[in-house]
Coordinates of C-alpha atoms in Angstrom, one line a residue:
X1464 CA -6.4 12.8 4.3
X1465 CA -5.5 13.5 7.5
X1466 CA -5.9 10.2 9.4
X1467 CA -3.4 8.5 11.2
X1468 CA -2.4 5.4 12.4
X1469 CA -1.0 4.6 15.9
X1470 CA 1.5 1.5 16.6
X1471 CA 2.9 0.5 20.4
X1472 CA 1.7 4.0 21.7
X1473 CA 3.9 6.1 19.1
X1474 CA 1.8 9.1 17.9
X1475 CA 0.7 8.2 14.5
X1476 CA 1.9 6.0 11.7
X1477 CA 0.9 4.7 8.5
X1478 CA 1.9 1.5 6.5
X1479 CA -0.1 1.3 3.7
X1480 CA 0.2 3.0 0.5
X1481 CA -1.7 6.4 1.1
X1482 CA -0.9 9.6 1.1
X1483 CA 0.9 11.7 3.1
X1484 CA -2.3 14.3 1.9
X1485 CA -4.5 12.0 3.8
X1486 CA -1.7 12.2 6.6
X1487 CA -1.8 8.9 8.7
X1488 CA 2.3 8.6 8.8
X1489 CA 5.1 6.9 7.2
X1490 CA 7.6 8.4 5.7
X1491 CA 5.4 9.9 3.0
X1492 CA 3.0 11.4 5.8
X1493 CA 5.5 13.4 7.6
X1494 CA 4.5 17.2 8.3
X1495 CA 2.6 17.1 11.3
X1496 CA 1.9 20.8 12.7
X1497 CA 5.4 21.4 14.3
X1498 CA 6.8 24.5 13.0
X1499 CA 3.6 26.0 11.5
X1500 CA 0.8 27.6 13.4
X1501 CA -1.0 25.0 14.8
X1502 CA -5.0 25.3 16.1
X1503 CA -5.9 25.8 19.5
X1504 CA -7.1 23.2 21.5
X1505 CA -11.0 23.6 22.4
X1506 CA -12.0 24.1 26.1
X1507 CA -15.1 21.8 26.9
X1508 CA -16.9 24.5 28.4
X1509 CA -16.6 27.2 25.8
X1510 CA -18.8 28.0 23.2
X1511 CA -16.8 25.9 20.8
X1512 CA -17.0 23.2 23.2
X1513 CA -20.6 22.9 23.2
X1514 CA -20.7 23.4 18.9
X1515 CA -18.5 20.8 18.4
X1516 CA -19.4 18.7 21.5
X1517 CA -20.6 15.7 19.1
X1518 CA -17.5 15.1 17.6
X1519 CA -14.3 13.0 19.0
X1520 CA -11.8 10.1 18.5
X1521 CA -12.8 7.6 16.1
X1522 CA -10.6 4.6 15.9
X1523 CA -11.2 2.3 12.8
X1524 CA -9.3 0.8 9.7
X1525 CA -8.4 -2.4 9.1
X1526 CA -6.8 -3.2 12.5
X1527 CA -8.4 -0.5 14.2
X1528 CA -5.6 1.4 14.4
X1529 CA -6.5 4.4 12.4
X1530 CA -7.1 7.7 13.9
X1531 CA -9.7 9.7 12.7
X1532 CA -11.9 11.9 13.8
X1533 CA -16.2 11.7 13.3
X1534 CA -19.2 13.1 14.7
X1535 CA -22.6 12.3 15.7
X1536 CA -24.8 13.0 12.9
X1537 CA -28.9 12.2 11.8
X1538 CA -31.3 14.1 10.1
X1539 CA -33.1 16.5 12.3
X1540 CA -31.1 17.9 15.8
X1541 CA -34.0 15.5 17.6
X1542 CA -33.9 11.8 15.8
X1543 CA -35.9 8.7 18.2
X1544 CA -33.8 8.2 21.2
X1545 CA -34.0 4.5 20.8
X1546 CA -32.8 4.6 17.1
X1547 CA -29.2 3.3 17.2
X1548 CA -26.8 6.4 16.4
X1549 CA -24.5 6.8 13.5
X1550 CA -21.2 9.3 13.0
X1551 CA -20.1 10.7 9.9
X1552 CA -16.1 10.8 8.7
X1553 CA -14.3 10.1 5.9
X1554 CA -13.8 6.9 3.3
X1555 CA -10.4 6.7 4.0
X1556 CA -10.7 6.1 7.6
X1557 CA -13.0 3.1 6.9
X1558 CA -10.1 1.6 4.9
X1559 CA -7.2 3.8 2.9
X1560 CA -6.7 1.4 0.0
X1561 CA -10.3 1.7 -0.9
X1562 CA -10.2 1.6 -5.1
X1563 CA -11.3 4.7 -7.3
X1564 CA -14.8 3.6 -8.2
X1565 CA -15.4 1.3 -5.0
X1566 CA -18.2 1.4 -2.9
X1567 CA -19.0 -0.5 1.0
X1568 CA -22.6 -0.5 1.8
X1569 CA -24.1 -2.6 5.1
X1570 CA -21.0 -4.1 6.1
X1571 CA -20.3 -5.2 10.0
X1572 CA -17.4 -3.5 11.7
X1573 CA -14.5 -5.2 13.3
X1574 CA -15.8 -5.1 17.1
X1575 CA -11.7 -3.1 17.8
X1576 CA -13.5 0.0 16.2
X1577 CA -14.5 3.0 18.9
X1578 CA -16.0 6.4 18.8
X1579 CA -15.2 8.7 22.1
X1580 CA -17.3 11.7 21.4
X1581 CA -16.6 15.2 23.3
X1582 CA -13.3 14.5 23.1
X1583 CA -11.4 17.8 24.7
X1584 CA -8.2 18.6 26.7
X1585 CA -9.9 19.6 30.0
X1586 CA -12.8 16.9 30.5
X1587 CA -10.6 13.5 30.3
X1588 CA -12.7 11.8 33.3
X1589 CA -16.0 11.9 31.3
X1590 CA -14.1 10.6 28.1
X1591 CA -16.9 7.6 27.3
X1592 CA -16.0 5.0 24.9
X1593 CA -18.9 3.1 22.5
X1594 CA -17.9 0.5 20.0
X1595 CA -18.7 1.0 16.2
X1596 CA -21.6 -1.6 14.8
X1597 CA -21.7 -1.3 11.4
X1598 CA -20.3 0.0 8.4
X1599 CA -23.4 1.8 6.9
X1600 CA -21.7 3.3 3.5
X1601 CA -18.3 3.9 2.6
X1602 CA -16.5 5.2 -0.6
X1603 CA -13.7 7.2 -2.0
X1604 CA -15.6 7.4 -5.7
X1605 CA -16.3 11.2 -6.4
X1606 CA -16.1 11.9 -2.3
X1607 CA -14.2 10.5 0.9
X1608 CA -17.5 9.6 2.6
X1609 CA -18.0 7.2 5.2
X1610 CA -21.4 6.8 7.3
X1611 CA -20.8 4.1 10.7
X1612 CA -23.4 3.1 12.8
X1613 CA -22.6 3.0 16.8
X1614 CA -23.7 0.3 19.7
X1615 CA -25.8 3.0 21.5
X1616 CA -28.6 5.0 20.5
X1617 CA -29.0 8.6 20.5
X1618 CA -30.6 8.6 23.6
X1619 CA -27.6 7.1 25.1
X1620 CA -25.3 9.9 23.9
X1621 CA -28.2 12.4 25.2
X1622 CA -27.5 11.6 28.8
X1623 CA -23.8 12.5 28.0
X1624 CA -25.3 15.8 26.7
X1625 CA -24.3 14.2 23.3
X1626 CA -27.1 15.4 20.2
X1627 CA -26.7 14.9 16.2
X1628 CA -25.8 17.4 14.0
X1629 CA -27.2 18.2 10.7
X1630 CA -26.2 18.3 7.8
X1631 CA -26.1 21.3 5.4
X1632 CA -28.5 19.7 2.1
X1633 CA -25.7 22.3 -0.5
X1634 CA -22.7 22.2 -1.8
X1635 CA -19.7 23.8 -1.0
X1636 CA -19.9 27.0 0.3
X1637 CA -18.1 30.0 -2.0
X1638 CA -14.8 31.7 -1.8
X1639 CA -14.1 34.1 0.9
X1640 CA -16.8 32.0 3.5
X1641 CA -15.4 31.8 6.9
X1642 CA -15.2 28.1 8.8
X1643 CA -14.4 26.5 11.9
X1644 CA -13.0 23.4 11.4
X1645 CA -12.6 20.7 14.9
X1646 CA -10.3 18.2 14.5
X1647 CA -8.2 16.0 16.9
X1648 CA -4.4 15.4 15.2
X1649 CA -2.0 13.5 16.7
X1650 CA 1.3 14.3 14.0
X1651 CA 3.7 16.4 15.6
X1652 CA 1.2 16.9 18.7
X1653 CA 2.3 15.9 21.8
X1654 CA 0.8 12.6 23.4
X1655 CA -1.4 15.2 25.9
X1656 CA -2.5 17.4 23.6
X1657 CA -4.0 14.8 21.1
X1658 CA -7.5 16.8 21.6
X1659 CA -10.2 18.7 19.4
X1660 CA -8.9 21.8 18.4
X1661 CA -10.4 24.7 16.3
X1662 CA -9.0 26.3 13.1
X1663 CA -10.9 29.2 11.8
X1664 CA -10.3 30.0 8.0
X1665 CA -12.1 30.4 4.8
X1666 CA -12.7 29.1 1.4
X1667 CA -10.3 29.7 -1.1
X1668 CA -11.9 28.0 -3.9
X1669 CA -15.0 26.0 -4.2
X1670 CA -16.0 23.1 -6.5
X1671 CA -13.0 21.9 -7.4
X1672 CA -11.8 18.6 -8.6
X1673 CA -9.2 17.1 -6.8
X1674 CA -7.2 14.1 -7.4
X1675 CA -4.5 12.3 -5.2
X1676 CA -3.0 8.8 -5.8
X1677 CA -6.0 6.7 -7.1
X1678 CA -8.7 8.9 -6.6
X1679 CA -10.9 11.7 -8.0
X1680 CA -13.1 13.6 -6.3
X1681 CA -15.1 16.3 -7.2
X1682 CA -17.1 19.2 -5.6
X1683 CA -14.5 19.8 -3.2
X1684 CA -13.2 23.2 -1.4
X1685 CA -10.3 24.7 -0.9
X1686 CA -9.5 26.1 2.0
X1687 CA -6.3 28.1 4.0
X1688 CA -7.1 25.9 7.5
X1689 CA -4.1 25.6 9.6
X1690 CA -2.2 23.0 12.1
X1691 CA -4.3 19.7 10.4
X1692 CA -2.1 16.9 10.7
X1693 CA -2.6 13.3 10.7
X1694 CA -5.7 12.0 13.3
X1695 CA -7.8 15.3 11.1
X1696 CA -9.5 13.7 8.8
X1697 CA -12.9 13.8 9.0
X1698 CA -12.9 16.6 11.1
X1699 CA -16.2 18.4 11.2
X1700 CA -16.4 21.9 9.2
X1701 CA -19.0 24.1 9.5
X1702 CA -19.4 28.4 8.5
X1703 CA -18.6 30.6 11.3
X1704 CA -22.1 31.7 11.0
X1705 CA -24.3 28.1 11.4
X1706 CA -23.8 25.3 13.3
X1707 CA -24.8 22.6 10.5
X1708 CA -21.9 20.9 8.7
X1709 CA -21.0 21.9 5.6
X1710 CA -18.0 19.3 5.3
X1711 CA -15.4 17.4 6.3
X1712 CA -11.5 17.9 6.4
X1713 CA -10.4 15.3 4.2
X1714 CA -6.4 16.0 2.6
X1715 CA -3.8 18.6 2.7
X1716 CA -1.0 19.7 0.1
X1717 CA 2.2 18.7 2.2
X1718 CA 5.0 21.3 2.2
X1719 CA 8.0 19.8 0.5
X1720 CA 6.4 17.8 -1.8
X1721 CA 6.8 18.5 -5.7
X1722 CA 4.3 18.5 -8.4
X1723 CA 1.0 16.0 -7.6
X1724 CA 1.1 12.8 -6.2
X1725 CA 0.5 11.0 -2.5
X1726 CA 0.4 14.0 -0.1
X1727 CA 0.4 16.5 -3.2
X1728 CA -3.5 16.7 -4.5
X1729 CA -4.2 18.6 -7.6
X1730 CA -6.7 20.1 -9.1
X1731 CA -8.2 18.7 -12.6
X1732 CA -8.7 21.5 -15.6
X1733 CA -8.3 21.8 -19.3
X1734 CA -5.4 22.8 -19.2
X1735 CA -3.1 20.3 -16.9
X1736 CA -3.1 19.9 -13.4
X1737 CA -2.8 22.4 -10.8
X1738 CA -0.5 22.0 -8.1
X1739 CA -1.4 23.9 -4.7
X1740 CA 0.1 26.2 -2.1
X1741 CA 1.7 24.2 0.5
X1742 CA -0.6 23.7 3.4
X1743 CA -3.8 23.8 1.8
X1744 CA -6.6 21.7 3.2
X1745 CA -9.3 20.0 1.0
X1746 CA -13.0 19.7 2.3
X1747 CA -15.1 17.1 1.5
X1748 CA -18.4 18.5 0.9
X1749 CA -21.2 16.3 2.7
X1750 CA -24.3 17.5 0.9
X1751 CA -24.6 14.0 -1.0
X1752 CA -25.0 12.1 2.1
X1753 CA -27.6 14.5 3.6
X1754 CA -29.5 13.9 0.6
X1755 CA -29.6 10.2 2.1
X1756 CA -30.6 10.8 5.9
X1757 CA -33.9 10.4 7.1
X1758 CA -35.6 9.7 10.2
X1759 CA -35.0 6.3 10.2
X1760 CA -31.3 6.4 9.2
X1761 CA -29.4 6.2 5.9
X1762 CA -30.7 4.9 2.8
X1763 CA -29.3 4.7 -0.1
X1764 CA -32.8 4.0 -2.2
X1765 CA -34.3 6.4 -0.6
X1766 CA -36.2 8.9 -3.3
X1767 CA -33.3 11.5 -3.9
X1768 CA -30.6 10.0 -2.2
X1769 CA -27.2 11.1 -4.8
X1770 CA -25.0 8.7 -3.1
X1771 CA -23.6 6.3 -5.1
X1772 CA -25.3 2.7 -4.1
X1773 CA -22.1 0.9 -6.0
X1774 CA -23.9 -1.2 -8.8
X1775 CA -21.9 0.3 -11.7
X1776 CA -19.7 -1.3 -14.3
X1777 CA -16.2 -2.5 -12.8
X1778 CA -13.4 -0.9 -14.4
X1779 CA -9.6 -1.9 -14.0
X1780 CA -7.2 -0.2 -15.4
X1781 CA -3.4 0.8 -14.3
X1782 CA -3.9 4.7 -13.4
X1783 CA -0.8 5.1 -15.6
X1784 CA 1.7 7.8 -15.9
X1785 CA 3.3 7.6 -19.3
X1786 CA 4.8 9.8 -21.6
X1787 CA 2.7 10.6 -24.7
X1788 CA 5.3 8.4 -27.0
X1789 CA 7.2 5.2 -25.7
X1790 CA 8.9 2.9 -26.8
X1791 CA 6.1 0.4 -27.6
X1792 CA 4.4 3.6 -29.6
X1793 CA 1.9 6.2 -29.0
X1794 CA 0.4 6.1 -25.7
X1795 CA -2.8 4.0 -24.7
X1796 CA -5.4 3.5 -22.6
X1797 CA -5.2 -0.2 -20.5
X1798 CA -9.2 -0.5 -19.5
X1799 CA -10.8 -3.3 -18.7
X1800 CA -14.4 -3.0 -18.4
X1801 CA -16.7 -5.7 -16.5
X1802 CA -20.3 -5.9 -15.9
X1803 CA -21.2 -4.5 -11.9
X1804 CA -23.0 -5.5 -9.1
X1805 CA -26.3 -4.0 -10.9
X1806 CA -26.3 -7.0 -13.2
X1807 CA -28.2 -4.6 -15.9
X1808 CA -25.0 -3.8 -17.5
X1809 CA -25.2 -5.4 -20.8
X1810 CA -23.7 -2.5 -22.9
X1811 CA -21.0 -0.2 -21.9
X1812 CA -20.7 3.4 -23.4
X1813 CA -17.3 5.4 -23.1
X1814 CA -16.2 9.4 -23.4
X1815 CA -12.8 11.1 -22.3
X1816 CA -11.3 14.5 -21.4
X1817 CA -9.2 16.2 -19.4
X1818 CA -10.3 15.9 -15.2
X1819 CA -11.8 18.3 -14.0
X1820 CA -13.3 19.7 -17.5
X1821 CA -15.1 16.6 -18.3
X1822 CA -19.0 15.7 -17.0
X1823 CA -19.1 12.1 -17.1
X1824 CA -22.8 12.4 -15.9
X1825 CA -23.2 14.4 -19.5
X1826 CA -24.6 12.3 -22.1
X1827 CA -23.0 14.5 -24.5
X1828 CA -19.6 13.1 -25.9
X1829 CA -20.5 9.6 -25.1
X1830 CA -20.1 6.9 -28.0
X1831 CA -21.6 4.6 -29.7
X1832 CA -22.9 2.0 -26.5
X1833 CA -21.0 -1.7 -26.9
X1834 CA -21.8 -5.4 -26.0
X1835 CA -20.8 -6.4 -22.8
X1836 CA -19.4 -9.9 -23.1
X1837 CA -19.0 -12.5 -20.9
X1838 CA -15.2 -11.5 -20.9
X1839 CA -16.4 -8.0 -21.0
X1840 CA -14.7 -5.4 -23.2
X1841 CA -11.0 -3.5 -23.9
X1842 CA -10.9 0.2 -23.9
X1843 CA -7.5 0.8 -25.7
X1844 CA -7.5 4.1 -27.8
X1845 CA -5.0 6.2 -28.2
X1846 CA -4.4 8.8 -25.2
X1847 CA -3.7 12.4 -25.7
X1848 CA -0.9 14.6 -26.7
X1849 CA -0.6 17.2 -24.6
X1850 CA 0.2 16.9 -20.6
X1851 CA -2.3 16.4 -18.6
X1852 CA -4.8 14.0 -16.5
X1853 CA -7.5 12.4 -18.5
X1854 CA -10.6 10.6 -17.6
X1855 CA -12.4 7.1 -19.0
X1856 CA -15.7 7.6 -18.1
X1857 CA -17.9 4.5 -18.2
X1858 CA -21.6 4.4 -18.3
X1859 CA -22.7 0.6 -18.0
X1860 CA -26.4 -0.1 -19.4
X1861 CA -29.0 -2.6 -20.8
X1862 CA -29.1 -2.1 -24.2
X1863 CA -27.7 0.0 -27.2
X1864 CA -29.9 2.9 -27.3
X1865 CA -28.4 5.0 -24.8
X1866 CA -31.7 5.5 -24.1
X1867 CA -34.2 5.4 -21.3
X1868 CA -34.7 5.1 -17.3
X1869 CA -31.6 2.1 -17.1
X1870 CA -29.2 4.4 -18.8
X1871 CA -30.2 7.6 -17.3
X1872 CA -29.7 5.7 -13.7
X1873 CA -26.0 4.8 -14.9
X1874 CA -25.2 8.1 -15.8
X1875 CA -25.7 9.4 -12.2
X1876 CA -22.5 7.8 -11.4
X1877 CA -20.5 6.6 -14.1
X1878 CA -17.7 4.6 -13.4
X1879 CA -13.7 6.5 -14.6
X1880 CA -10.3 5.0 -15.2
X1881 CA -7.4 8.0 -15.7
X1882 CA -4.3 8.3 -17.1
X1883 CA -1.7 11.6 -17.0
X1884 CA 0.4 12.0 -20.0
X1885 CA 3.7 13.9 -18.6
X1886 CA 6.2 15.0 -21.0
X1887 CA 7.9 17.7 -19.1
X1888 CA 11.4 16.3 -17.8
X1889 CA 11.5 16.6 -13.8
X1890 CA 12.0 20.6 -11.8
X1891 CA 15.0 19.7 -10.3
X1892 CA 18.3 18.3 -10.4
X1893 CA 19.8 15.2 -8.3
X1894 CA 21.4 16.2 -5.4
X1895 CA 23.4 13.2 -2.9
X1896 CA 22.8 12.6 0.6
X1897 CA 26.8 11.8 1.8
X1898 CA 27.9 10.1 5.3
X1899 CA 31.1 9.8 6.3
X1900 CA 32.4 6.7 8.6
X1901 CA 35.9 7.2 10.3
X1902 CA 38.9 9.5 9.7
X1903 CA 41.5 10.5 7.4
X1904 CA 42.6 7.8 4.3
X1905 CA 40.6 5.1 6.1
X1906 CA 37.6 6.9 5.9
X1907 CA 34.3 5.8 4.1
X1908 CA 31.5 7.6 2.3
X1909 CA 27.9 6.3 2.2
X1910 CA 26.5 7.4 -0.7
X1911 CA 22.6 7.9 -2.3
X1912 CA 20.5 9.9 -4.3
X1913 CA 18.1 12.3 -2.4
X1914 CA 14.8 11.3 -4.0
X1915 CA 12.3 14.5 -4.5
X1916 CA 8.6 13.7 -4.6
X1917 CA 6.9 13.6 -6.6
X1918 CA 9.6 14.8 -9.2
X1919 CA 12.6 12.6 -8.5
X1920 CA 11.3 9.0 -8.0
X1921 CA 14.2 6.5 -9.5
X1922 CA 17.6 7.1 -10.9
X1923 CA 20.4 5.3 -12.7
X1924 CA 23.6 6.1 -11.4
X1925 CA 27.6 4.9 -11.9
X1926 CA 30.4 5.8 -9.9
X1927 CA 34.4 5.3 -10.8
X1928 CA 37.2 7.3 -10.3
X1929 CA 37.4 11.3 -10.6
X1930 CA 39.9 10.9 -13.5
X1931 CA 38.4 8.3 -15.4
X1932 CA 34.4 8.9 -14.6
X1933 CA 32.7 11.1 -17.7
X1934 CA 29.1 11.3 -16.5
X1935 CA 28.1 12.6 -20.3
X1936 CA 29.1 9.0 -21.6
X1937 CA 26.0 7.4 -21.0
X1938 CA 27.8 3.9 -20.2
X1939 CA 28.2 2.0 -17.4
X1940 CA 24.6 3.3 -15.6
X1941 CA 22.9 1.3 -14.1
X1942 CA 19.4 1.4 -12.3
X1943 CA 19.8 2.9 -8.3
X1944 CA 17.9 0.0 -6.0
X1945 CA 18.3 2.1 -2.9
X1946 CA 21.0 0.9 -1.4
X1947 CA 23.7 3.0 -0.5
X1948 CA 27.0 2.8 -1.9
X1949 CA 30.2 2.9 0.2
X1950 CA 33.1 4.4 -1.4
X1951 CA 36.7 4.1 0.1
X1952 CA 38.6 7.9 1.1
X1953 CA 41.7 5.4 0.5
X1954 CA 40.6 5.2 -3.4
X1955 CA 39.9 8.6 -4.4
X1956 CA 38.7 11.4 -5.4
X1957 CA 35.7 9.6 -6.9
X1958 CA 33.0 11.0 -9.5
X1959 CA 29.5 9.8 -8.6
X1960 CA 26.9 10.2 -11.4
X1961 CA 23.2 10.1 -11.5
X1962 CA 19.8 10.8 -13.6
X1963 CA 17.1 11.7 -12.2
X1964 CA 13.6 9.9 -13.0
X1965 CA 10.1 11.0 -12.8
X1966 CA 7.0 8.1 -12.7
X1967 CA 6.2 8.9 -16.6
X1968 CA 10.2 8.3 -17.4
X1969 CA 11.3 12.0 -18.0
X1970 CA 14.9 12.1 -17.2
X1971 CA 17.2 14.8 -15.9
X1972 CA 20.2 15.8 -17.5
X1973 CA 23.5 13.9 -16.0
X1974 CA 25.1 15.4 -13.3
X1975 CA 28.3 14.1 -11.6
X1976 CA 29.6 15.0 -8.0
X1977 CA 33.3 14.8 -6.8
X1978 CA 33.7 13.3 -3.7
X1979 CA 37.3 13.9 -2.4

């Protein structure tokens, strides 16, 4: 998700565990457009200008400090000039360690939060700056939605020649559908060029289920878009052809990254996850929240509204990754399931499947419906065989029937828990990042293992001399805690071994390197 965070002026950084996907910075973040084809900036005055006029800089998160962008949105192109105007961007820009099933709903702002709309290159001394009220809706369950509410009203904005967009009221648009996508990035962009741009590109696959670090999201495209880097997300995307939006820019598959994890989303199906080219760029669709807008704002009760109004069963659980047999035995699921915010949930019913192949808003699979205790209940069957990610889907309701208006309401949106069951040892090998300090026999050598994500993520190393050092004897390793050893030129050669981890414990065959 392309947001971004800025500190002391620098030009984007992250702390925070997200993803470099969602690109606000850190190390994990890295890959701003330097190097690849970046977008062009947008002239204020061109026709792009004026299409993507509404949209700027929002600055948010929780020390207002993340760089987003949003745009001016309502439901018709004319809403009452004195109603106070709201923007639309993404979930994550709200706050990135929002939980997999959590929802924010009519929450006040921190008063640090801005919105600078028409936000180009070449019109800096009409750059106007409004504070952001109100945190209207906000979630990273099945989307990366978030709807804010500004000080000023729509008729404000209209004397800056400021007006709403719509919102298109379908889903993603199919493969092969041109898009222009506006965005303002700030990784790898220098610190005067931190303006909208425009990409052009198309779909590349539509409807997909996505997942990427604790989330999972469904109904998204896929889409070639080019030079989005962190300060993106939430960048407006619409056809070539129509001026409504059709979505949001929300994460991209980071070059350099390995297999699926923060900064590498995959796609759910049947048959195990599916990693992505490099540089592909996820779009939120934003149908769901159009189905919320009317005249007098957003509302989440309002008759059709498919957002999800956050009063479903609570569900911790660990997000494991696990291989299917370990030491304690066959592989489990660790739910906890709780009663919601609904206070209706006095039974909870459960089904599984692989992501991205299972309908937790099916009734079909479900079991029998449970009692809801006070200490609510354990969901700790056994998981799967075969490699893949799997979904808990929980349906909270009032009785055992699984039956009638209560559960059919729960069933909209279901509450999940996952797990990935990865047996396959890691893709590549460990390889040594090696510094050398000073000169002949009184040289040193800083040594560590080069870690590969999302493929190569702990190791167990031991080092001795070359002679005496069999890296096949599996004694003497112990577990790397990342920091460097320093081994003496004086004392050689030395053999330095290590093994190579990946999150579910798959090892890597031993490899030893001689260091003269």
């Amino acid at each position: 998700m392309p947001g971004a965070r800025l500190r002391a002026g620098l030009a984007a950084c992250v702390g925070g565990a997200v993803a470099a996907g969602l690109l606000w910075a850190a190390p994990v973040y890295a890959a701003g457009p330097a190097g690849r084809q970046a977008a062009p900036l947008i002239d204020a005055g061109s026709g792009a200008g004026h299409k993507f006029r509404s949209s700027g800089r929002l600055l948010a998160g929780p020390d207002g400090g993340t760089a987003c962008t949003a745009t001016v949105v309502a439901a018709s192109a004319e809403p009452a000039p004195a109603q106070k105007a709201l923007v639309l961007t993404n979930g994550h820009c709200v706050r990135d360690t929002l939980g997999t099933n959590e929802v924010v709903a009519d929450q006040p702002a921190p008063e640090r939060w801005s919105f600078t709309p028409a936000f180009f290159h070449d019109n800096t001394a009409e750059h106007k700056t409004f504070g952001v009220e109100r945190v209207e809706y906000a979630t990273m369950k099945d989307t990366d939605v978030a709807v804010l509410r500004l000080s000023v009203t729509y008729g404000d904005l209209a004397q800056l020649d400021v007006t709403p967009r719509t919102l298109s009221p379908t889903g993603t648009p199919a493969p092969g559908t041109r898009l222009e996508a506006a965005h303002a990035p700030l990784i790898g962009v220098p610190e005067d060029e931190r303006f909208l741009r425009l990409s052009s590109c198309q779909v590349t696959g539509s409807d997909v289920s996505v997942h990427e670090y604790t989330w999972l999201w469904k109904g998204f495209a896929r889409t070639d878009c080019r030079g989005i880097s962190g300060g993106s997300s939430g960048g407006p995307v619409t056809t070539a052809t129509d001026n409504r939006l059709v979505g949001m820019i929300n994460t991209v598959a980071t070059p350099g990254y390995l297999g699926c994890g923060l900064g590498r989303p995959c796609e759910g199906s049947a048959h195990g996850l599916v990693v992505p080219a490099d540089d592909s760029v996820y779009v939120t669709p934003v149908d769901a929240v159009a189905s919320c807008l009317d005249e007098t704002g957003l509302r989440l009760h309002r008759n059709g509204c498919r957002l999800d109004p956050g009063i479903q069963v609570s569900v911790q659980f660990s997000g494991t990754e696990t291989q299917s047999h370990t030491p304690e035995g066959p592989a489990r699921w660790d739910a906890h399931i709780t009663a919601g915010g609904g206070g209706h949930q006095a039974y909870v019913a459960f089904k599984t499947g692989p992501f991205g192949a299972t309908d937790c808003t099916n009734p079909q699979g479900y079991g029998r419906p449970q009692r809801l205790g006070k200490g609510g209940a354990d969901y700790a069957r056994l998981l799967p065989t075969q490699d893949n990610l799997y979904v808990l889907c929980a349906a909270g309701g009032p009785d055992a029937t699984f039956q009638g208006a209560g559960w059919t309401a729960s069933l909209t949106h279901p509450s999940y828990a996952y797990a990935r069951i990865d047996n396959t040892p890691p893709t590549v090998e460990p390889s040594l990042d090696i510094q050398k300090f000073g000169e002949g026999s009184g040289a040193d050598y800083r040594v560590r293992p080069v870690f590969e994500l999302w493929e190569l993520t702990s190791f167990e190393i031991k080092y001795g001399p070359a002679a005496t050092t069999d890296c096949a004897d599996p004694s003497g390793y112990h577990p790397y805690r990342r920091v460097p050893v320093t081994l003496s030129a004086s004392e050689g050669p030395w053999t330095y071994c290590a093994v190579g981890y990946d999150n579910a414990g798959n090892q890597t065959r031993p490899k030893a390197f001689r260091i003269e």
